[in-house]
CSV table of C-alpha atoms in Angstrom, one decimal:
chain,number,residue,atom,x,y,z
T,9,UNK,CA,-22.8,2.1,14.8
T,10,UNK,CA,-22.6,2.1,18.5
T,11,UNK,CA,-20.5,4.8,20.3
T,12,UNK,CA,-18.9,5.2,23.8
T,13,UNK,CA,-15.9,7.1,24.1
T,14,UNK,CA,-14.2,10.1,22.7
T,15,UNK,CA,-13.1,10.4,19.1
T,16,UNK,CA,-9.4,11.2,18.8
T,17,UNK,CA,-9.2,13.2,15.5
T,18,UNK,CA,-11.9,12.0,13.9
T,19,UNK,CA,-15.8,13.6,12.8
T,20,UNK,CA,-18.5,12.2,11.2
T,21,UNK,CA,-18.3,13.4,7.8
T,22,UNK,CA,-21.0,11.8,4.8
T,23,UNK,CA,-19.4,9.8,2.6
T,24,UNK,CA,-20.3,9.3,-1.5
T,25,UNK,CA,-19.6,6.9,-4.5
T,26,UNK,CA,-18.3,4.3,-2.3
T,27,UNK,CA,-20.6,2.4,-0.1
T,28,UNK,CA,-20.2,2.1,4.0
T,29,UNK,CA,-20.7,-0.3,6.4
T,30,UNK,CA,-21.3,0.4,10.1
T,31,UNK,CA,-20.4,-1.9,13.0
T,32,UNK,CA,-19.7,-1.4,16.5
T,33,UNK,CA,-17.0,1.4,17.1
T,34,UNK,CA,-16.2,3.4,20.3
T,35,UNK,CA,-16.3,6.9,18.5
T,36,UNK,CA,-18.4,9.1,16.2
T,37,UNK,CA,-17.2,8.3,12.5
T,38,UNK,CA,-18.3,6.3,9.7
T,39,UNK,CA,-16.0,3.8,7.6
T,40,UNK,CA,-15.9,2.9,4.3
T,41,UNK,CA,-14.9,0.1,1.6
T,42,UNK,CA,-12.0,2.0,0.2
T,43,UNK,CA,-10.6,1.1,-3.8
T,44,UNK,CA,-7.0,0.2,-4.4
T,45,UNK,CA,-5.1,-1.9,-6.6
T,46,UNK,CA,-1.9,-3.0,-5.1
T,47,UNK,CA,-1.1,-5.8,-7.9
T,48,UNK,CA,2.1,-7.0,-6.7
T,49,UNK,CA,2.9,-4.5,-4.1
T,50,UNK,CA,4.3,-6.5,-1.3
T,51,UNK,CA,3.1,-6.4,2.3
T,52,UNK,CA,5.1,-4.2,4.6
T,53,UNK,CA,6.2,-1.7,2.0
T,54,UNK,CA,5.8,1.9,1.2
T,55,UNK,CA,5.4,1.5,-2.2
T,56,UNK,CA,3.9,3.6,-5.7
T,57,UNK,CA,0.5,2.0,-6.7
T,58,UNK,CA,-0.4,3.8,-10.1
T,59,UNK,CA,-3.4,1.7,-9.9
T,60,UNK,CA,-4.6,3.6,-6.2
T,61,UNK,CA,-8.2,4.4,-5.9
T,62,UNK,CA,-8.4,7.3,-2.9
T,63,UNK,CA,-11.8,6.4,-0.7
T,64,UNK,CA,-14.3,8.9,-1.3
T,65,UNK,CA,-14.4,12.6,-0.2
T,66,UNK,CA,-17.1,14.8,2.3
T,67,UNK,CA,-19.3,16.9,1.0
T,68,UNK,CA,-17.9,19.4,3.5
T,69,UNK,CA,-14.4,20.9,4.0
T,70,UNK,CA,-12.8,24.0,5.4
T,71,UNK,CA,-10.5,24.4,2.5
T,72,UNK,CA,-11.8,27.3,-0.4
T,73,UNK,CA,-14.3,26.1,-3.0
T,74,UNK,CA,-11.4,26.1,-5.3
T,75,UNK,CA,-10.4,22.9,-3.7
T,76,UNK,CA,-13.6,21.5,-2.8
T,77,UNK,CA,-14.8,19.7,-6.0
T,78,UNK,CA,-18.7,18.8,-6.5
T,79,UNK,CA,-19.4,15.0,-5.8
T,80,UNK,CA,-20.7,14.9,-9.5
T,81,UNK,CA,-17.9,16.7,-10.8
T,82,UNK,CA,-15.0,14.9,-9.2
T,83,UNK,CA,-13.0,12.0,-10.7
T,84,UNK,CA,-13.3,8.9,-8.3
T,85,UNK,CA,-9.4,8.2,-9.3
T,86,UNK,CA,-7.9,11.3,-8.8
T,87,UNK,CA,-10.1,12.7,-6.1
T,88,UNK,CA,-10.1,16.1,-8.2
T,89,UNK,CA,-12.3,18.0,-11.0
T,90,UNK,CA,-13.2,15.9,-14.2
T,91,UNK,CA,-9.9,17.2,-16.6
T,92,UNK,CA,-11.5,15.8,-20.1
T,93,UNK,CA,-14.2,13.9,-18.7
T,94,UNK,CA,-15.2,10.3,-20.1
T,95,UNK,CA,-18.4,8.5,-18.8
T,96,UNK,CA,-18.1,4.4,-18.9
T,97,UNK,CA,-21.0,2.0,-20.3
T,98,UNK,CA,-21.8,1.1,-16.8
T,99,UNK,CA,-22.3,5.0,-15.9
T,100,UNK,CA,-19.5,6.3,-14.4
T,101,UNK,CA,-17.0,9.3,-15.2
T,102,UNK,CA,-13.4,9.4,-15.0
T,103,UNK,CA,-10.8,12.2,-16.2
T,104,UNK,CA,-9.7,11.0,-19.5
T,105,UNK,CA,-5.9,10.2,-18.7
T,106,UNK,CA,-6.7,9.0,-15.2
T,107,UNK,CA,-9.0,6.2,-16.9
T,108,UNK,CA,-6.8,5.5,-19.8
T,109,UNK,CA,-3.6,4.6,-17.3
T,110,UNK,CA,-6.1,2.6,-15.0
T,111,UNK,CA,-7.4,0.7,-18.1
T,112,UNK,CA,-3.7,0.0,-19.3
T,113,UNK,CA,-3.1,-2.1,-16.2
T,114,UNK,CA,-7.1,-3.8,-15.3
T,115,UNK,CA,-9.8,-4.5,-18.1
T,116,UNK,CA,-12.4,-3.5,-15.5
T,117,UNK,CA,-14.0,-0.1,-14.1
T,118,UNK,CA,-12.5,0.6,-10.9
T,119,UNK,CA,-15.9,0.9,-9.3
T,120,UNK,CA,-18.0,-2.0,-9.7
T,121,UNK,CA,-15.5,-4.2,-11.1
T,122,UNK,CA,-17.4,-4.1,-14.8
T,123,UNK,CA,-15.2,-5.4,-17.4
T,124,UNK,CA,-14.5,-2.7,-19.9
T,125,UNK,CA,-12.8,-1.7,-22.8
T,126,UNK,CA,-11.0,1.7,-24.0
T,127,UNK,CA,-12.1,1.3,-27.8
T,128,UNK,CA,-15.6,0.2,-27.4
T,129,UNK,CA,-16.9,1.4,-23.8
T,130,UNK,CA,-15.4,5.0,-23.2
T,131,UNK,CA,-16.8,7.8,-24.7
T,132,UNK,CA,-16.3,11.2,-23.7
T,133,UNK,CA,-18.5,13.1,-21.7
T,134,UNK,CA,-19.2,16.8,-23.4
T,135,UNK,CA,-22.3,17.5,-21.3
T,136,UNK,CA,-20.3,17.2,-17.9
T,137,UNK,CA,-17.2,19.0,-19.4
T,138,UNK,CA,-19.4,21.9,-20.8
T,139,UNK,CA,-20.8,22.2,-17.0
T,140,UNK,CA,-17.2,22.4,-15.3
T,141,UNK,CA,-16.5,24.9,-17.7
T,142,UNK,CA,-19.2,27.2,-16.4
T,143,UNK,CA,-18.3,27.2,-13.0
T,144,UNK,CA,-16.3,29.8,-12.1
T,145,UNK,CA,-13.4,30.1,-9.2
T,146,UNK,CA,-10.9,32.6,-8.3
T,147,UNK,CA,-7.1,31.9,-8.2
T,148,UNK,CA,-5.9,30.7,-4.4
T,149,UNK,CA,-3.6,33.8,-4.8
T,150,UNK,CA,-6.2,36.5,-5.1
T,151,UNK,CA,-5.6,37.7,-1.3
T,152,UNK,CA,-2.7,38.4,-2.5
T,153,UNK,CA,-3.6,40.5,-6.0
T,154,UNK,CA,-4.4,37.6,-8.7
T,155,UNK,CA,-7.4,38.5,-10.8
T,156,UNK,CA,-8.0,35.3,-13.1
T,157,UNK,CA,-11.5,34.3,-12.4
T,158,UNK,CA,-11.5,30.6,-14.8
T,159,UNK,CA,-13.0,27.1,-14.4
T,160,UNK,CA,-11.2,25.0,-12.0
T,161,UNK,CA,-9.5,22.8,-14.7
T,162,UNK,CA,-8.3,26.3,-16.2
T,163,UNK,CA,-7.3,27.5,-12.4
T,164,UNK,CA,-5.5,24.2,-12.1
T,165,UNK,CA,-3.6,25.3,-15.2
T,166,UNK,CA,-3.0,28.9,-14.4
T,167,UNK,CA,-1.3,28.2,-10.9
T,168,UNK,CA,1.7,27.2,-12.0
T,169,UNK,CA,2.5,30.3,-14.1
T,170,UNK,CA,0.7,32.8,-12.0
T,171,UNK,CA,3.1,35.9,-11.0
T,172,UNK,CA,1.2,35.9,-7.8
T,173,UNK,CA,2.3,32.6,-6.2
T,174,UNK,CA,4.7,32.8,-3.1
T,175,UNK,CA,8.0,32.0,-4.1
T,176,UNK,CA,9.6,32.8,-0.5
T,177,UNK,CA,12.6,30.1,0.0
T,178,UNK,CA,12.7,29.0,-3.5
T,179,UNK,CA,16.4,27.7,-3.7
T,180,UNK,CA,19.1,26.6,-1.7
T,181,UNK,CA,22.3,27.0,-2.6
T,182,UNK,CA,25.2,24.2,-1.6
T,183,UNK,CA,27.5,25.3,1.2
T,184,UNK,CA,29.9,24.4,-0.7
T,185,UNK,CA,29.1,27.9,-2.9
T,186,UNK,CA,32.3,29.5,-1.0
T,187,UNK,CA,34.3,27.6,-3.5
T,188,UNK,CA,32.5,27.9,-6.4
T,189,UNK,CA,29.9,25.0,-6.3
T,190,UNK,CA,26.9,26.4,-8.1
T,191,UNK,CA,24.0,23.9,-7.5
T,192,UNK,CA,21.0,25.2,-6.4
T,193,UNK,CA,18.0,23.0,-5.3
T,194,UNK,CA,14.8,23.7,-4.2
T,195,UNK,CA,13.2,23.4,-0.5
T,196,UNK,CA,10.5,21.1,-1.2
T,197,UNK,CA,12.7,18.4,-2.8
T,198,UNK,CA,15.5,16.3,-1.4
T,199,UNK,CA,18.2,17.3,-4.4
T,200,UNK,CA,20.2,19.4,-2.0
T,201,UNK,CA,21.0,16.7,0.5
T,202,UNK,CA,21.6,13.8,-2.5
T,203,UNK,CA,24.0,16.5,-4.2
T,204,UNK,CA,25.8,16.6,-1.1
T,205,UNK,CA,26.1,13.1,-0.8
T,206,UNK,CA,26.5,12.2,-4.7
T,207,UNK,CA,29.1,15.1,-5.5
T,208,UNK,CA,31.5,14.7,-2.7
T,209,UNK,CA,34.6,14.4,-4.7
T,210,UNK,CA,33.9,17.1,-7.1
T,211,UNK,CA,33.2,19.7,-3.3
T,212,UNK,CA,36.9,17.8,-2.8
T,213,UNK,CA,38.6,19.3,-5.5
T,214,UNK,CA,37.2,22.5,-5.3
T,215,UNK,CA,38.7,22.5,-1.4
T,216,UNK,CA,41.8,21.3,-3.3
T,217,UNK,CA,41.8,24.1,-5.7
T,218,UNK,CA,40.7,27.2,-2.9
T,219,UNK,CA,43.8,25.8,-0.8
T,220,UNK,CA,46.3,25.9,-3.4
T,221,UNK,CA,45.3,29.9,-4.4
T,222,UNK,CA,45.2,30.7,-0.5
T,223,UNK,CA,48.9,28.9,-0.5
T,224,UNK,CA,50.0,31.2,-3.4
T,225,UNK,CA,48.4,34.4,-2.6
T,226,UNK,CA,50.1,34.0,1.1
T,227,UNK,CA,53.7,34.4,-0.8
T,228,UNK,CA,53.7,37.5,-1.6
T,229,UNK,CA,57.3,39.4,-1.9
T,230,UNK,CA,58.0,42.6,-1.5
T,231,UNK,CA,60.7,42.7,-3.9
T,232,UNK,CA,62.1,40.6,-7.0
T,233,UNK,CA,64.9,38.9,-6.6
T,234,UNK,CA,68.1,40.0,-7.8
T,235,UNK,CA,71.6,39.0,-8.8
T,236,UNK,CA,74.7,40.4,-7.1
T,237,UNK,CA,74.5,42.7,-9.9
T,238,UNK,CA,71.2,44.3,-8.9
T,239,UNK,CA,69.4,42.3,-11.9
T,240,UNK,CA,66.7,40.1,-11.9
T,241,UNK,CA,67.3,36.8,-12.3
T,242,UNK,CA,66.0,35.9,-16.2
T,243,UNK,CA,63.9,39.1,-15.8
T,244,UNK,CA,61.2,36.9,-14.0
T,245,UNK,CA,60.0,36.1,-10.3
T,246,UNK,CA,61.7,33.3,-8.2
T,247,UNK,CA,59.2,30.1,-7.8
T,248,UNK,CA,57.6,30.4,-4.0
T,249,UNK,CA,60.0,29.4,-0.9
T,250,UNK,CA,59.8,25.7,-0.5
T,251,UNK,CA,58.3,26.7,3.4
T,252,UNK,CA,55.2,28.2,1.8
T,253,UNK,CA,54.5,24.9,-0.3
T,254,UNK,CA,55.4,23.1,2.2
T,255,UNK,CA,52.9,24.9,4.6
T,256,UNK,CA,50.1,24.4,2.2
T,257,UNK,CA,50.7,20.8,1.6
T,258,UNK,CA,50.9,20.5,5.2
T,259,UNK,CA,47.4,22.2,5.7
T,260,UNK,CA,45.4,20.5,2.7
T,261,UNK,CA,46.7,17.0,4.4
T,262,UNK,CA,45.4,18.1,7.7
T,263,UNK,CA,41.8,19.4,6.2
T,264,UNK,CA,41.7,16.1,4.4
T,265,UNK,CA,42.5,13.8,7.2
T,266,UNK,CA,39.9,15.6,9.5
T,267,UNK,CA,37.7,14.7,6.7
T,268,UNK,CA,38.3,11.6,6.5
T,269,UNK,CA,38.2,10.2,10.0
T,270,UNK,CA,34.0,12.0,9.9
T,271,UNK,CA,33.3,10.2,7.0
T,272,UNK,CA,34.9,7.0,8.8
T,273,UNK,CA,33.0,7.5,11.2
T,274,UNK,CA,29.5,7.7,9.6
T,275,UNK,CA,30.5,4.2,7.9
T,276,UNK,CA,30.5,2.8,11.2
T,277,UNK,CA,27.6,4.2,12.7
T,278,UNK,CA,26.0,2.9,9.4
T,279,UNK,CA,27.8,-0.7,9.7
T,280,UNK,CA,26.3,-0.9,13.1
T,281,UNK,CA,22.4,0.9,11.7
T,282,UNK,CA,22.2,-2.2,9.1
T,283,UNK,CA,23.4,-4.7,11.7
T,284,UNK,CA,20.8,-4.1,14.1
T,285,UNK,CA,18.2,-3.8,11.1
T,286,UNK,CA,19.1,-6.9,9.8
T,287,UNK,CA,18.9,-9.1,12.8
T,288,UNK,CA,15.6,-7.2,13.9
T,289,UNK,CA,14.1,-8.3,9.9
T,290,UNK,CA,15.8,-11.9,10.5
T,291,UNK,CA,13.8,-11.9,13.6
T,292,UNK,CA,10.5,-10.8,12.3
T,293,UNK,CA,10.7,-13.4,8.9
T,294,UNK,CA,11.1,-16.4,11.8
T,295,UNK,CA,7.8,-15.8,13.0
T,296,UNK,CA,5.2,-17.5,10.6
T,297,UNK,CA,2.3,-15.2,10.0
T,298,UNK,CA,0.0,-18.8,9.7
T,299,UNK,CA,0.4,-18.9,14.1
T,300,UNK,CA,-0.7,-15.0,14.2
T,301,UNK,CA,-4.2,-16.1,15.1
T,302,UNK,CA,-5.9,-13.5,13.6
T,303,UNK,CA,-3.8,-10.8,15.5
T,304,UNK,CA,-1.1,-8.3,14.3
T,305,UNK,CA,0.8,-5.9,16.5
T,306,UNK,CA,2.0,-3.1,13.5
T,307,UNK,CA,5.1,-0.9,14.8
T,308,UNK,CA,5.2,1.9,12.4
T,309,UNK,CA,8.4,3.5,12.9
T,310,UNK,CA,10.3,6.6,11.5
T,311,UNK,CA,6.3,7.6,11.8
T,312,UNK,CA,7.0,11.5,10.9
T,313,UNK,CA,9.1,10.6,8.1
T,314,UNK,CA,6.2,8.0,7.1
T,315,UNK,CA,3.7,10.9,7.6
T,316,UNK,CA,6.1,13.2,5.2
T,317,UNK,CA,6.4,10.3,2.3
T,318,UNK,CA,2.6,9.8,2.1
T,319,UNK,CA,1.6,13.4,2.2
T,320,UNK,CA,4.3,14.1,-0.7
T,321,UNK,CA,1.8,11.7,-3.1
T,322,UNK,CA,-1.5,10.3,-2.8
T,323,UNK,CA,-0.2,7.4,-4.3
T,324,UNK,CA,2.5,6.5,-1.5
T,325,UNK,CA,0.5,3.3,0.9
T,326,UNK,CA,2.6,1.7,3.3
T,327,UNK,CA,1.7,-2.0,4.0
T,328,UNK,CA,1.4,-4.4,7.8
T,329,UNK,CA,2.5,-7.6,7.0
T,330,UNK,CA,0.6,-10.3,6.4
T,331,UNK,CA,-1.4,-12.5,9.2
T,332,UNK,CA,-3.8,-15.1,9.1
T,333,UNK,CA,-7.1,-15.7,11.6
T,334,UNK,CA,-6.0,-19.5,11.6
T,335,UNK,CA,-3.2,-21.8,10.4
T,336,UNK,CA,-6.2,-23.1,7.9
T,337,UNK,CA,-7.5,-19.7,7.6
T,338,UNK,CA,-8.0,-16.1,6.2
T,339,UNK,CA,-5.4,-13.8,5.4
T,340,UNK,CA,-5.3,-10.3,5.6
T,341,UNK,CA,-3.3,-7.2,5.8
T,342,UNK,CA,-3.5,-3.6,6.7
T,343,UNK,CA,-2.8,-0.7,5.5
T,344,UNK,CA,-2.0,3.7,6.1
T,345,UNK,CA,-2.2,6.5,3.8
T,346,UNK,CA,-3.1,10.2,3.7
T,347,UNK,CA,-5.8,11.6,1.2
T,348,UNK,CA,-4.7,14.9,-0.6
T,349,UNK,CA,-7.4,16.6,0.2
T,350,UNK,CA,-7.4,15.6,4.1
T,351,UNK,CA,-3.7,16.2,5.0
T,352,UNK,CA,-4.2,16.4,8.2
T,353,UNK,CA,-5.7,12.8,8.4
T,354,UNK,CA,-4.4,9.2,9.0
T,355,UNK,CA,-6.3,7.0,6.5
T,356,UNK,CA,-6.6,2.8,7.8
T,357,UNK,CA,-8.1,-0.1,5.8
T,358,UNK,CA,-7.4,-4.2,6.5
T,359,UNK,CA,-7.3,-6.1,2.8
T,360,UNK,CA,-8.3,-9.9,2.1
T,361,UNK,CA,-5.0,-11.3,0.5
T,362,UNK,CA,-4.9,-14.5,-1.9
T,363,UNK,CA,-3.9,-17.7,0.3
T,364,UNK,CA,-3.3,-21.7,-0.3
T,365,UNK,CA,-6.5,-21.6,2.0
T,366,UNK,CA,-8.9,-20.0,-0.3
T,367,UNK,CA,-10.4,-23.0,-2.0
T,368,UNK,CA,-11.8,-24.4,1.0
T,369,UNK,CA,-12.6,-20.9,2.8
T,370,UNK,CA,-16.4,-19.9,3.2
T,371,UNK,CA,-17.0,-16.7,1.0
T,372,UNK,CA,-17.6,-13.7,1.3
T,373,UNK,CA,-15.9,-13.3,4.3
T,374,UNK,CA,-18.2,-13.2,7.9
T,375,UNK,CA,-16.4,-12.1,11.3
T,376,UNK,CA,-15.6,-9.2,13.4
T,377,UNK,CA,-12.4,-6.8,12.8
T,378,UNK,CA,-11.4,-4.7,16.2
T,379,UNK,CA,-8.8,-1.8,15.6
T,380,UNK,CA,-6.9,-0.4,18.4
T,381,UNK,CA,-3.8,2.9,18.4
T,382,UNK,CA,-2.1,1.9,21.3
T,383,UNK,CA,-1.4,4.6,23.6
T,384,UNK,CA,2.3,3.3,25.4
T,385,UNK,CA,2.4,5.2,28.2
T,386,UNK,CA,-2.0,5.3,29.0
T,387,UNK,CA,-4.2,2.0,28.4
T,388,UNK,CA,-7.7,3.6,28.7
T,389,UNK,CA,-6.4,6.5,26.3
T,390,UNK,CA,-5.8,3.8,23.3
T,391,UNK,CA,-8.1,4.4,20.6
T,392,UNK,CA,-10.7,1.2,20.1
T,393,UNK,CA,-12.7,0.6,17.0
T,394,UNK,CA,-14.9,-2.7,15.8
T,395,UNK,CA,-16.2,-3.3,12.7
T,396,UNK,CA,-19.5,-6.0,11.8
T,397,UNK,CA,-19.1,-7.3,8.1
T,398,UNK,CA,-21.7,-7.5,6.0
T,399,UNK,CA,-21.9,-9.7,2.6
T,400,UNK,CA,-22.6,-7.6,0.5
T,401,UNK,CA,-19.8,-5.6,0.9
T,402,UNK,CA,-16.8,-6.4,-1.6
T,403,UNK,CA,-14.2,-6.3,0.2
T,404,UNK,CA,-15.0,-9.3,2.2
T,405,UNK,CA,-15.5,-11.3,-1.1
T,406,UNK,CA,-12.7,-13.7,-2.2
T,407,UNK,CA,-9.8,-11.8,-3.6
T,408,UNK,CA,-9.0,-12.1,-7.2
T,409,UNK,CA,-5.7,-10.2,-6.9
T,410,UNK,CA,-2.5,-10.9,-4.1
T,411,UNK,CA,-4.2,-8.1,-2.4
T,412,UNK,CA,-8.0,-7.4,-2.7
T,413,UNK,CA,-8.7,-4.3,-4.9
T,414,UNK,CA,-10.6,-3.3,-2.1
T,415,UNK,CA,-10.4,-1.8,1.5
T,416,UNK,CA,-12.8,-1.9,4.4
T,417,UNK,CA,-11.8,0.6,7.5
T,418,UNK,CA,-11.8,4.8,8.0
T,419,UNK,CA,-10.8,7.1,5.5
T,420,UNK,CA,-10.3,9.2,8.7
T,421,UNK,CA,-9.3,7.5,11.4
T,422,UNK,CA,-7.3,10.0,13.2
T,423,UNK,CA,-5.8,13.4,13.2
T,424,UNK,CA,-1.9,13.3,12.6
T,425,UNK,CA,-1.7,16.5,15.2
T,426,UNK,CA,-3.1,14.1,17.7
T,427,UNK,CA,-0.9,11.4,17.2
T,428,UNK,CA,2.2,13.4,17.5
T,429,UNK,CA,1.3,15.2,20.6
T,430,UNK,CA,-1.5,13.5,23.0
T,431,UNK,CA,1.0,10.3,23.3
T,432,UNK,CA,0.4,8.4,20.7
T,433,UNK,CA,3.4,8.4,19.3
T,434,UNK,CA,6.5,7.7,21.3
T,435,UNK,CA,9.9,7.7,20.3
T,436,UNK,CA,8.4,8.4,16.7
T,437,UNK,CA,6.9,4.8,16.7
T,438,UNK,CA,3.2,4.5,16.2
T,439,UNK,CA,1.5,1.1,16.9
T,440,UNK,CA,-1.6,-0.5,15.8
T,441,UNK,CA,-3.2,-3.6,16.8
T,442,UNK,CA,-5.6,-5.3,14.4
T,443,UNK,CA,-7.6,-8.6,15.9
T,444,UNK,CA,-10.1,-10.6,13.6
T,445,UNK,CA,-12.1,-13.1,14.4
T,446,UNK,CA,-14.4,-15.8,12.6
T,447,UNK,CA,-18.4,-15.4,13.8
C-alpha cells in the first residue's frame, strides 16, 4: 500500500483470521474483508443483524489482558473468549451459543462459507476449553479491592455480582418523586425519558391529587363553628368556604392550561420536524441510484447520537444507500459500525448487493474503490483512501444474498475523537464520499 499523507485516527495494527487486501491509500493502515450477514437488512438503516460477523481484532491493545483475548482463543463471532468452545469440520472454533444462533439462520460456516450442519459437523472442543480454563486473570475491579483471580469466561461471570463494581449514579428517580411517583431508572438506559413520556397522565393525576390536599390543608380554622347557642353545628366541622375551593379549582386550571399550551407546542415543532423529513426523503427516493455513476455522497446525520447507538451493541450497522457504477452495472453499498473492543474507532466497509444486472456482470468483481471524509470547512484536510481489488478476495465475488455476507474496507478507519473535534464533523453531520470505478 502506498502512502502520502497523515493518518487521521488511524495505526497500522496486524490483522488475523480474516484475510487483507492492500491497495493504494494515502495513510498508514491496513484494510480488511470484513464478515456480516445483513439478510434482509435494508440499505440506509441502522438496524440489528444477529447474523453480524465483527472484522478481526489486533494482536495489540492498551486495554488489560482481561480484555485482550488470544487470537486462538477468541470466537470470530463474538470477538471474545471461546464460552463452551465448538471446532467445525472445516477447522474452525466458535462459542457454542454463538455458532448455534448463526447456524439457525445460514447452513454455512461464517468463515469460508463451508456448508455445515449442527448435528453432524459440530463437535465440542475440550482441548481448547481445558486451555482457557488455565489461564488465569484478575477481576477489572482489583484496583479497587477484588481478589478473584479465575479464567476469563469465569471473570466474565463474576463481574456482574462482584461487590467491588462501581455503582456511582445507579438510579434516577422521576422528578415527578415530589408527588409520589416512585419509578426509578437507571443512567445507562433510556427508561427514564420513555417513562416521562409514556406515563404523562398518571404524573397528571398525581398534580391533581398534591393540589387538592394543598387546597384543603390551606383551610384551616381556628375555631368550629357554632350555633347562636354556642353549639356546634351536628357536633362536626363546616365543609371549606366555597373561596378556598374555588381558589384551588382556579389554580389546578391555570397549572393545567400552562401545561397544555407546552405540550401544544412540542406537537407543532414536531408537525413541522416530520414535514421537513418527509419532503427531504421524497426528495432523496426521486433520485435513481442506477444514474449515481458509481458515486455516493453519504450525509450521516445526528452523527453523535449514531456514534452512541452503535457503541451501545456491536450488532447495531447503519447502512448508505444503494448506488450503482453504471445504469447496466454493479451495485454496491456502504456501511459504519464500532467494534466493542475498539470504542474509540469508526469501522467502514462498501458491500456488493444483488442487482437485475448480475447475470450479465463479469465476476468477481475488478475496479478501484476511492474513500474520502470530507472535511466542510478544509479540502486538503479531507481524508483520501483507494483500494486495488484483487480476485481472490470474496467480497468482490457475486453476491448470493441482497447484501454480500462480506465487507471489503478498514476496520479502523478513523478515531471518533478526531471526527468530533478536528472538523470533520459539522453541525453533527459527517460525510463520506465513496467513488468506484470499472478497470
Amino acid at each position: 500500500m502506498q502512502n502520502s499523507q497523515t493518518n487521521t485516527g488511524r495505526q497500522a495494527r496486524q490483522q488475523q483470521q480474516q484475510p487483507y487486501q492492500q491497495g493504494h491509500s494515502h495513510h498508514h493502515h491496513h484494510y480488511t474483508e470484513n464478515n456480516k450477514s445483513p439478510s434482509s437488512i435494508p440499505p440506509n438503516s441502522l438496524a440489528i443483524s444477529k447474523s453480524y460477523v465483527p472484522a478481526p481484532a489486533s494482536t495489540t491493545s492498551d486495554d488489560t489482558d482481561f480484555h485482550e483475548s488470544e487470537a486462538r482463543y477468541e470466537c470470530a463471532i463474538c470477538i471474545h473468549w471461546l464460552n463452551e468452545p465448538v471446532i467445525t469440520t472445516c477447522g474452525h472454533r466458535f462459542c457454542k451459543s454463538c455458532l448455534t444462533k448463526w447456524l439457525n439462520n445460514h447452513n454455512q460456516c461464517p468463515l469460508d462459507n463451508t456448508e455445515l450442519s449442527l448435528e453432524h459437523d459440530i463437535f465440542p472442543d475440550n482441548f481448547t476449553r481445558r486451555e482457557i480454563e488455565q489461564i488465569k486473570h484478575k477481576c477489572p475491579n482489583s484496583p479497587l479491592g477484588c481478589a478473584v483471580v479465575a479464567s476469563p469466561i469465569e471473570v466474565d461471570r463474576h463481574l456482574p455480582t462482584c461487590p467491588y463494581r462501581r455503582l456511582e449514579n445507579a438510579e434516577e428517580k422521576c422528578p415527578f418523586a415530589s408527588i409520589k411517583c416512585d419509578f426509578v431508572g437507571r443512567p445507562e438506559t433510556n427508561a427514564l425519558e420513555e417513562h416521562l413520556k409514556e406515563d404523562m397522565p398518571h404524573h397528571m393525576q398525581l398534580m391533581l391529587q398534591a393540589f387538592q390536599q394543598t387546597a384543603i390543608s390551606t383551610w384551616n380554622p381556628q375555631k368550629p363553628t357554632t350555633t347562636a347557642s354556642g353549639g356546634k353545628v351536628n357536633g362536626v366541622l363546616p365543609p371549606p368556604p366555597p373561596q378556598y375551593a374555588n381558589e384551588a379549582d382556579e389554580q389546578l386550571i391555570q397549572t393545567m392550561y400552562q401545561r397544555i399550551v407546552v405540550l401544544e407546542q412540542r406537537v407543532r415543532e414536531q408537525d413541522v420536524k416530520v414535514e421537513n423529513l418527509t419532503k427531504q426523503l421524497a426528495a432523496r427516493q426521486q433520485i435513481d441510484p442506477r444514474y449515481s455513476n458509481g458515486t455516493i455522497v453519504w450525509e450521516i446525520t445526528n452523527f453523535r447520537n449514531v456514534v452512541e447507538q452503535l457503541r451501545a451493541d456491536a450488532n447495531n450497522l447503519l447502512y448508505s444507500r444503494d448506488f450503482y457504477t453504471s445504469p447496466h452495472g454493479y451495485r454496491f453499498c456502504a456501511r459504519v459500525n464500532i467494534q466493542p473492543r475498539h470504542l474509540n474507532l469508526l469501522s467502514l466497509h462498501v458491500h456488493l448487493m444483488q442487482s437485475e444486472n448480475d447475470y450479465h456482470l463479469d465476476w468477481p468483481f475488478n475496479g478501484r474503490i476511492k474513500l474520502w471524509m470530507i472535511h466542510p470547512k478544509d479540502a486538503s484536510l479531507s481524508q483520501h483512501d483507494t483500494i486495488m481489488t484483487k480476485p481472490e478476495v470474496m467480497a468482490f465475488h457475486k453476491p448470493r444474498e441482497h447484501i454480500s455476507t462480506r465487507g471489503f474496507g478498514f476496520v479502523e478507519y478513523a478515531k471518533i475523537a478526531d471526527v468530533m473535534h478536528k472538523g470533520f464533523c459539522e453541525d453533527d453531520k459527517l460525510v463520506i464520499k465513496i467513488q468506484i470505478n470499472i478497470v
